[in-house]
PDB file of C-alpha atoms in Angstrom:
ATOM      1  CA  UNK A   9     192.212 130.771  42.236  1.00 55.00           C
ATOM      2  CA  UNK A  10     192.785 127.839  40.180  1.00 66.00           C
ATOM      3  CA  UNK A  11     191.265 126.636  37.786  1.00 84.00           C
ATOM      4  CA  UNK A  12     191.053 123.308  36.194  1.00 91.00           C
ATOM      5  CA  UNK A  13     190.589 122.293  33.139  1.00 94.00           C
ATOM      6  CA  UNK A  14     186.554 121.719  32.765  1.00 95.00           C
ATOM      7  CA  UNK A  15     186.509 124.891  34.456  1.00 96.00           C
ATOM      8  CA  UNK A  16     187.747 126.938  31.768  1.00 96.00           C
ATOM      9  CA  UNK A  17     185.786 124.699  29.344  1.00 96.00           C
ATOM     10  CA  UNK A  18     182.634 125.875  30.997  1.00 97.00           C
ATOM     11  CA  UNK A  19     183.994 129.301  31.436  1.00 97.00           C
ATOM     12  CA  UNK A  20     184.736 129.833  27.895  1.00 97.00           C
ATOM     13  CA  UNK A  21     181.301 128.006  26.038  1.00 98.00           C
ATOM     14  CA  UNK A  22     179.171 130.196  28.053  1.00 98.00           C
ATOM     15  CA  UNK A  23     180.774 132.952  27.579  1.00 98.00           C
ATOM     16  CA  UNK A  24     181.139 132.310  23.986  1.00 98.00           C
ATOM     17  CA  UNK A  25     177.656 131.497  23.250  1.00 97.00           C
ATOM     18  CA  UNK A  26     175.510 133.451  26.028  1.00 98.00           C
ATOM     19  CA  UNK A  27     178.309 137.155  25.641  1.00 97.00           C
ATOM     20  CA  UNK A  28     177.067 137.322  29.758  1.00 97.00           C
ATOM     21  CA  UNK A  29     177.060 140.256  31.493  1.00 97.00           C
ATOM     22  CA  UNK A  30     178.103 138.451  34.650  1.00 97.00           C
ATOM     23  CA  UNK A  31     179.411 135.249  35.005  1.00 98.00           C
ATOM     24  CA  UNK A  32     180.389 133.746  38.102  1.00 97.00           C
ATOM     25  CA  UNK A  33     181.898 129.582  38.477  1.00 97.00           C
ATOM     26  CA  UNK A  34     182.154 128.227  41.214  1.00 95.00           C
ATOM     27  CA  UNK A  35     184.024 124.407  42.063  1.00 93.00           C
ATOM     28  CA  UNK A  36     182.205 123.033  44.402  1.00 91.00           C
ATOM     29  CA  UNK A  37     183.526 119.335  44.530  1.00 89.00           C
ATOM     30  CA  UNK A  38     185.148 119.583  47.975  1.00 85.00           C
ATOM     31  CA  UNK A  39     181.057 119.888  49.712  1.00 82.00           C
ATOM     32  CA  UNK A  40     180.587 116.571  47.634  1.00 78.00           C
ATOM     33  CA  UNK A  41     183.547 114.761  48.070  1.00 72.00           C
ATOM     34  CA  UNK A  42     182.501 112.723  51.459  1.00 70.00           C
ATOM     35  CA  UNK A  43     179.560 112.052  50.181  1.00 67.00           C
ATOM     36  CA  UNK A  44     178.234 108.214  49.468  1.00 61.00           C
ATOM     37  CA  UNK A  45     177.044 108.672  45.945  1.00 66.00           C
ATOM     38  CA  UNK A  46     180.600 110.468  45.464  1.00 67.00           C
ATOM     39  CA  UNK A  47     182.550 106.769  46.845  1.00 69.00           C
ATOM     40  CA  UNK A  48     185.367 105.798  44.312  1.00 67.00           C
ATOM     41  CA  UNK A  49     185.695 109.133  42.124  1.00 65.00           C
ATOM     42  CA  UNK A  50     188.920 110.987  41.903  1.00 58.00           C
ATOM     43  CA  UNK A  51     188.431 114.512  39.925  1.00 66.00           C
ATOM     44  CA  UNK A  52     188.347 117.007  41.957  1.00 87.00           C
ATOM     45  CA  UNK A  53     185.887 118.851  39.120  1.00 92.00           C
ATOM     46  CA  UNK A  54     182.388 117.375  39.570  1.00 92.00           C
ATOM     47  CA  UNK A  55     180.351 119.663  40.964  1.00 93.00           C
ATOM     48  CA  UNK A  56     179.993 123.265  40.023  1.00 95.00           C
ATOM     49  CA  UNK A  57     177.640 126.462  40.398  1.00 96.00           C
ATOM     50  CA  UNK A  58     177.047 128.731  37.804  1.00 97.00           C
ATOM     51  CA  UNK A  59     175.447 132.021  37.754  1.00 97.00           C
ATOM     52  CA  UNK A  60     174.971 133.741  34.643  1.00 98.00           C
ATOM     53  CA  UNK A  61     172.879 136.983  33.445  1.00 98.00           C
ATOM     54  CA  UNK A  62     172.665 137.368  29.927  1.00 98.00           C
ATOM     55  CA  UNK A  63     170.104 139.062  27.403  1.00 97.00           C
ATOM     56  CA  UNK A  64     169.904 135.398  26.020  1.00 96.00           C
ATOM     57  CA  UNK A  65     167.867 134.655  28.967  1.00 97.00           C
ATOM     58  CA  UNK A  66     165.150 137.192  28.625  1.00 97.00           C
ATOM     59  CA  UNK A  67     161.698 136.005  27.797  1.00 96.00           C
ATOM     60  CA  UNK A  68     162.528 132.662  28.555  1.00 97.00           C
ATOM     61  CA  UNK A  69     161.277 130.296  31.086  1.00 95.00           C
ATOM     62  CA  UNK A  70     163.172 128.764  33.801  1.00 95.00           C
ATOM     63  CA  UNK A  71     162.990 125.564  32.776  1.00 96.00           C
ATOM     64  CA  UNK A  72     164.079 126.584  28.838  1.00 96.00           C
ATOM     65  CA  UNK A  73     167.057 128.475  30.854  1.00 97.00           C
ATOM     66  CA  UNK A  74     168.897 125.621  32.264  1.00 97.00           C
ATOM     67  CA  UNK A  75     168.256 123.632  29.248  1.00 96.00           C
ATOM     68  CA  UNK A  76     170.144 125.945  27.303  1.00 97.00           C
ATOM     69  CA  UNK A  77     172.672 125.754  29.668  1.00 97.00           C
ATOM     70  CA  UNK A  78     172.917 122.137  29.980  1.00 96.00           C
ATOM     71  CA  UNK A  79     173.394 121.723  26.475  1.00 96.00           C
ATOM     72  CA  UNK A  80     176.026 124.158  26.045  1.00 97.00           C
ATOM     73  CA  UNK A  81     177.889 121.908  28.584  1.00 97.00           C
ATOM     74  CA  UNK A  82     176.551 118.233  27.763  1.00 94.00           C
ATOM     75  CA  UNK A  83     180.393 116.650  27.193  1.00 96.00           C
ATOM     76  CA  UNK A  84     181.045 118.237  30.536  1.00 95.00           C
ATOM     77  CA  UNK A  85     177.783 116.461  32.267  1.00 94.00           C
ATOM     78  CA  UNK A  86     178.339 113.140  30.084  1.00 90.00           C
ATOM     79  CA  UNK A  87     181.900 113.565  31.139  1.00 90.00           C
ATOM     80  CA  UNK A  88     183.046 113.721  35.358  1.00 88.00           C
ATOM     81  CA  UNK A  89     180.298 116.466  35.909  1.00 93.00           C
ATOM     82  CA  UNK A  90     177.844 115.063  38.749  1.00 86.00           C
ATOM     83  CA  UNK A  91     175.987 118.058  38.984  1.00 90.00           C
ATOM     84  CA  UNK A  92     175.577 121.515  38.188  1.00 94.00           C
ATOM     85  CA  UNK A  93     173.605 124.392  40.134  1.00 95.00           C
ATOM     86  CA  UNK A  94     172.270 127.070  38.018  1.00 96.00           C
ATOM     87  CA  UNK A  95     171.253 130.344  38.349  1.00 96.00           C
ATOM     88  CA  UNK A  96     169.955 132.190  34.905  1.00 97.00           C
ATOM     89  CA  UNK A  97     168.812 135.784  34.640  1.00 96.00           C
ATOM     90  CA  UNK A  98     168.276 138.077  32.567  1.00 97.00           C
ATOM     91  CA  UNK A  99     169.577 142.084  33.014  1.00 96.00           C
ATOM     92  CA  UNK A 100     165.997 143.451  34.044  1.00 95.00           C
ATOM     93  CA  UNK A 101     165.958 140.543  36.611  1.00 93.00           C
ATOM     94  CA  UNK A 102     168.971 141.915  38.221  1.00 89.00           C
ATOM     95  CA  UNK A 103     167.811 143.645  41.726  1.00 75.00           C
ATOM     96  CA  UNK A 104     164.935 141.667  42.609  1.00 56.00           C
ATOM     97  CA  UNK A 105     164.513 138.700  45.036  1.00 52.00           C
ATOM     98  CA  UNK A 106     164.509 135.361  44.762  1.00 48.00           C
TER      99      UNK A 106
ATOM    100  CA  UNK B  12     165.928 110.832  43.432  1.00 98.00           C
ATOM    101  CA  UNK B  13     169.219 109.683  45.191  1.00 96.00           C
ATOM    102  CA  UNK B  14     167.943 107.300  47.966  1.00 97.00           C
ATOM    103  CA  UNK B  15     164.758 108.146  49.822  1.00 97.00           C
ATOM    104  CA  UNK B  16     162.600 110.840  51.060  1.00 97.00           C
ATOM    105  CA  UNK B  17     163.247 109.742  54.492  1.00 96.00           C
ATOM    106  CA  UNK B  18     167.405 109.379  53.875  1.00 97.00           C
ATOM    107  CA  UNK B  19     167.913 111.172  50.917  1.00 96.00           C
ATOM    108  CA  UNK B  20     171.498 111.064  49.295  1.00 94.00           C
ATOM    109  CA  UNK B  21     172.182 113.958  47.909  1.00 91.00           C
ATOM    110  CA  UNK B  22     172.045 117.517  49.250  1.00 92.00           C
ATOM    111  CA  UNK B  23     169.955 118.861  46.088  1.00 94.00           C
ATOM    112  CA  UNK B  24     167.732 115.974  46.550  1.00 96.00           C
ATOM    113  CA  UNK B  25     166.826 116.586  50.474  1.00 97.00           C
ATOM    114  CA  UNK B  26     166.238 120.324  49.140  1.00 97.00           C
ATOM    115  CA  UNK B  27     163.278 119.193  46.829  1.00 98.00           C
ATOM    116  CA  UNK B  28     162.162 116.725  49.344  1.00 97.00           C
ATOM    117  CA  UNK B  29     162.134 119.404  52.112  1.00 97.00           C
ATOM    118  CA  UNK B  30     160.452 121.622  50.046  1.00 97.00           C
ATOM    119  CA  UNK B  31     157.549 119.817  48.878  1.00 97.00           C
ATOM    120  CA  UNK B  32     157.044 118.971  52.511  1.00 96.00           C
ATOM    121  CA  UNK B  33     157.130 122.763  53.450  1.00 96.00           C
ATOM    122  CA  UNK B  34     154.654 123.263  50.961  1.00 96.00           C
ATOM    123  CA  UNK B  35     152.561 121.237  52.854  1.00 95.00           C
ATOM    124  CA  UNK B  36     152.790 118.224  50.208  1.00 96.00           C
ATOM    125  CA  UNK B  37     151.336 114.842  51.666  1.00 94.00           C
ATOM    126  CA  UNK B  38     154.412 112.366  52.051  1.00 93.00           C
ATOM    127  CA  UNK B  39     151.613 110.469  51.198  1.00 93.00           C
ATOM    128  CA  UNK B  40     151.179 111.865  47.667  1.00 94.00           C
ATOM    129  CA  UNK B  41     155.460 111.641  46.992  1.00 96.00           C
ATOM    130  CA  UNK B  42     156.504 108.824  44.726  1.00 96.00           C
ATOM    131  CA  UNK B  43     159.926 108.560  44.819  1.00 97.00           C
ATOM    132  CA  UNK B  44     162.298 106.571  42.858  1.00 97.00           C
ATOM    133  CA  UNK B  45     165.996 106.460  44.227  1.00 97.00           C
ATOM    134  CA  UNK B  46     168.337 106.366  40.771  1.00 97.00           C
ATOM    135  CA  UNK B  47     171.219 104.779  42.807  1.00 96.00           C
ATOM    136  CA  UNK B  48     169.477 101.433  43.483  1.00 96.00           C
ATOM    137  CA  UNK B  49     168.679 101.409  39.656  1.00 96.00           C
ATOM    138  CA  UNK B  50     170.918 102.260  37.235  1.00 96.00           C
ATOM    139  CA  UNK B  51     168.487 101.412  34.008  1.00 97.00           C
ATOM    140  CA  UNK B  52     166.331 103.998  35.919  1.00 97.00           C
ATOM    141  CA  UNK B  53     169.081 106.762  36.183  1.00 95.00           C
ATOM    142  CA  UNK B  54     169.824 106.622  32.606  1.00 94.00           C
ATOM    143  CA  UNK B  55     166.658 105.873  31.280  1.00 97.00           C
ATOM    144  CA  UNK B  56     164.670 109.193  33.065  1.00 97.00           C
ATOM    145  CA  UNK B  57     167.844 111.991  31.716  1.00 95.00           C
ATOM    146  CA  UNK B  58     166.510 110.510  28.182  1.00 94.00           C
ATOM    147  CA  UNK B  59     163.426 110.722  29.363  1.00 95.00           C
ATOM    148  CA  UNK B  60     162.936 114.156  30.134  1.00 95.00           C
ATOM    149  CA  UNK B  61     166.441 114.944  27.920  1.00 93.00           C
ATOM    150  CA  UNK B  62     167.932 116.478  31.876  1.00 95.00           C
ATOM    151  CA  UNK B  63     171.213 115.790  32.435  1.00 94.00           C
ATOM    152  CA  UNK B  64     170.565 115.234  36.182  1.00 95.00           C
ATOM    153  CA  UNK B  65     169.334 114.102  39.307  1.00 95.00           C
ATOM    154  CA  UNK B  66     166.419 115.273  41.576  1.00 97.00           C
ATOM    155  CA  UNK B  67     163.784 115.315  39.002  1.00 97.00           C
ATOM    156  CA  UNK B  68     160.419 116.745  40.077  1.00 98.00           C
ATOM    157  CA  UNK B  69     157.188 115.647  37.540  1.00 97.00           C
ATOM    158  CA  UNK B  70     153.722 117.210  38.980  1.00 96.00           C
ATOM    159  CA  UNK B  71     151.453 115.012  38.105  1.00 95.00           C
ATOM    160  CA  UNK B  72     152.982 113.351  35.259  1.00 95.00           C
ATOM    161  CA  UNK B  73     154.720 116.931  33.862  1.00 95.00           C
ATOM    162  CA  UNK B  74     157.644 117.567  34.660  1.00 97.00           C
ATOM    163  CA  UNK B  75     158.973 120.640  36.503  1.00 97.00           C
ATOM    164  CA  UNK B  76     162.504 121.198  36.598  1.00 97.00           C
ATOM    165  CA  UNK B  77     165.381 120.083  38.942  1.00 96.00           C
ATOM    166  CA  UNK B  78     166.146 121.099  42.510  1.00 96.00           C
ATOM    167  CA  UNK B  79     167.204 124.969  41.419  1.00 96.00           C
ATOM    168  CA  UNK B  80     164.401 125.618  39.208  1.00 97.00           C
ATOM    169  CA  UNK B  81     161.922 124.038  42.694  1.00 97.00           C
ATOM    170  CA  UNK B  82     163.675 126.245  44.813  1.00 97.00           C
ATOM    171  CA  UNK B  83     162.828 129.624  42.653  1.00 95.00           C
ATOM    172  CA  UNK B  84     159.162 128.509  42.236  1.00 97.00           C
ATOM    173  CA  UNK B  85     159.055 128.288  46.266  1.00 97.00           C
ATOM    174  CA  UNK B  86     160.615 131.994  46.504  1.00 96.00           C
ATOM    175  CA  UNK B  87     158.484 133.105  44.197  1.00 95.00           C
ATOM    176  CA  UNK B  88     155.073 131.395  45.034  1.00 96.00           C
ATOM    177  CA  UNK B  89     154.996 130.017  41.983  1.00 96.00           C
ATOM    178  CA  UNK B  90     155.498 126.857  43.822  1.00 97.00           C
ATOM    179  CA  UNK B  91     152.509 127.337  45.827  1.00 96.00           C
ATOM    180  CA  UNK B  92     150.090 128.142  42.344  1.00 96.00           C
ATOM    181  CA  UNK B  93     150.823 125.360  40.740  1.00 96.00           C
ATOM    182  CA  UNK B  94     150.457 122.814  43.895  1.00 96.00           C
ATOM    183  CA  UNK B  95     147.096 123.977  44.412  1.00 95.00           C
ATOM    184  CA  UNK B  96     146.118 123.772  40.525  1.00 94.00           C
ATOM    185  CA  UNK B  97     147.325 120.130  40.839  1.00 94.00           C
ATOM    186  CA  UNK B  98     145.107 119.322  43.478  1.00 93.00           C
ATOM    187  CA  UNK B  99     148.767 118.489  46.134  1.00 94.00           C
ATOM    188  CA  UNK B 100     147.615 120.521  48.140  1.00 93.00           C
ATOM    189  CA  UNK B 101     144.699 121.787  49.969  1.00 88.00           C
ATOM    190  CA  UNK B 102     143.257 125.309  48.179  1.00 81.00           C
ATOM    191  CA  UNK B 103     141.748 128.198  49.317  1.00 76.00           C
ATOM    192  CA  UNK B 104     138.755 128.266  51.409  1.00 65.00           C
TER     193      UNK B 104
END
């Protein structure tokens, strides 16, 4: 799979800061390209979905986990990334539903 | 949100509307603000909550999170509990 500069930057930052057990990053920009709100936008790295399993999330609320990730990716979000779907789990939570 | 509850302009905003509807929140109790029509709101609300994305859900003035968080809370039952606590849906008899 071809990965762009934003994808690689996200991967690097999340890996370094969170030392994840599992990390999946999906570029979902193509799913949103036709939306009204995206008219005139030419980037192909605008919407991402990240799924992270990391000890760092242990004991943190959902909001704390999401804020942590948002802070790490501040530059990307201030740049061309319009949306970030986040699944943030601690290793003990894997295997449970929802 | 992006768009309106009747005409969401983004999949994440639509998901929030659908979740609240599925939880039985009366449409009259939902105040929705379309950031696509108000650039000041769009920027201001992100600063206010220190949260970079839209939609943003506030229950009785308390920031709860975005679409992902709402969905997880909906699936875990946490959202139903919270809505009952805040009297946004009928409580148990």
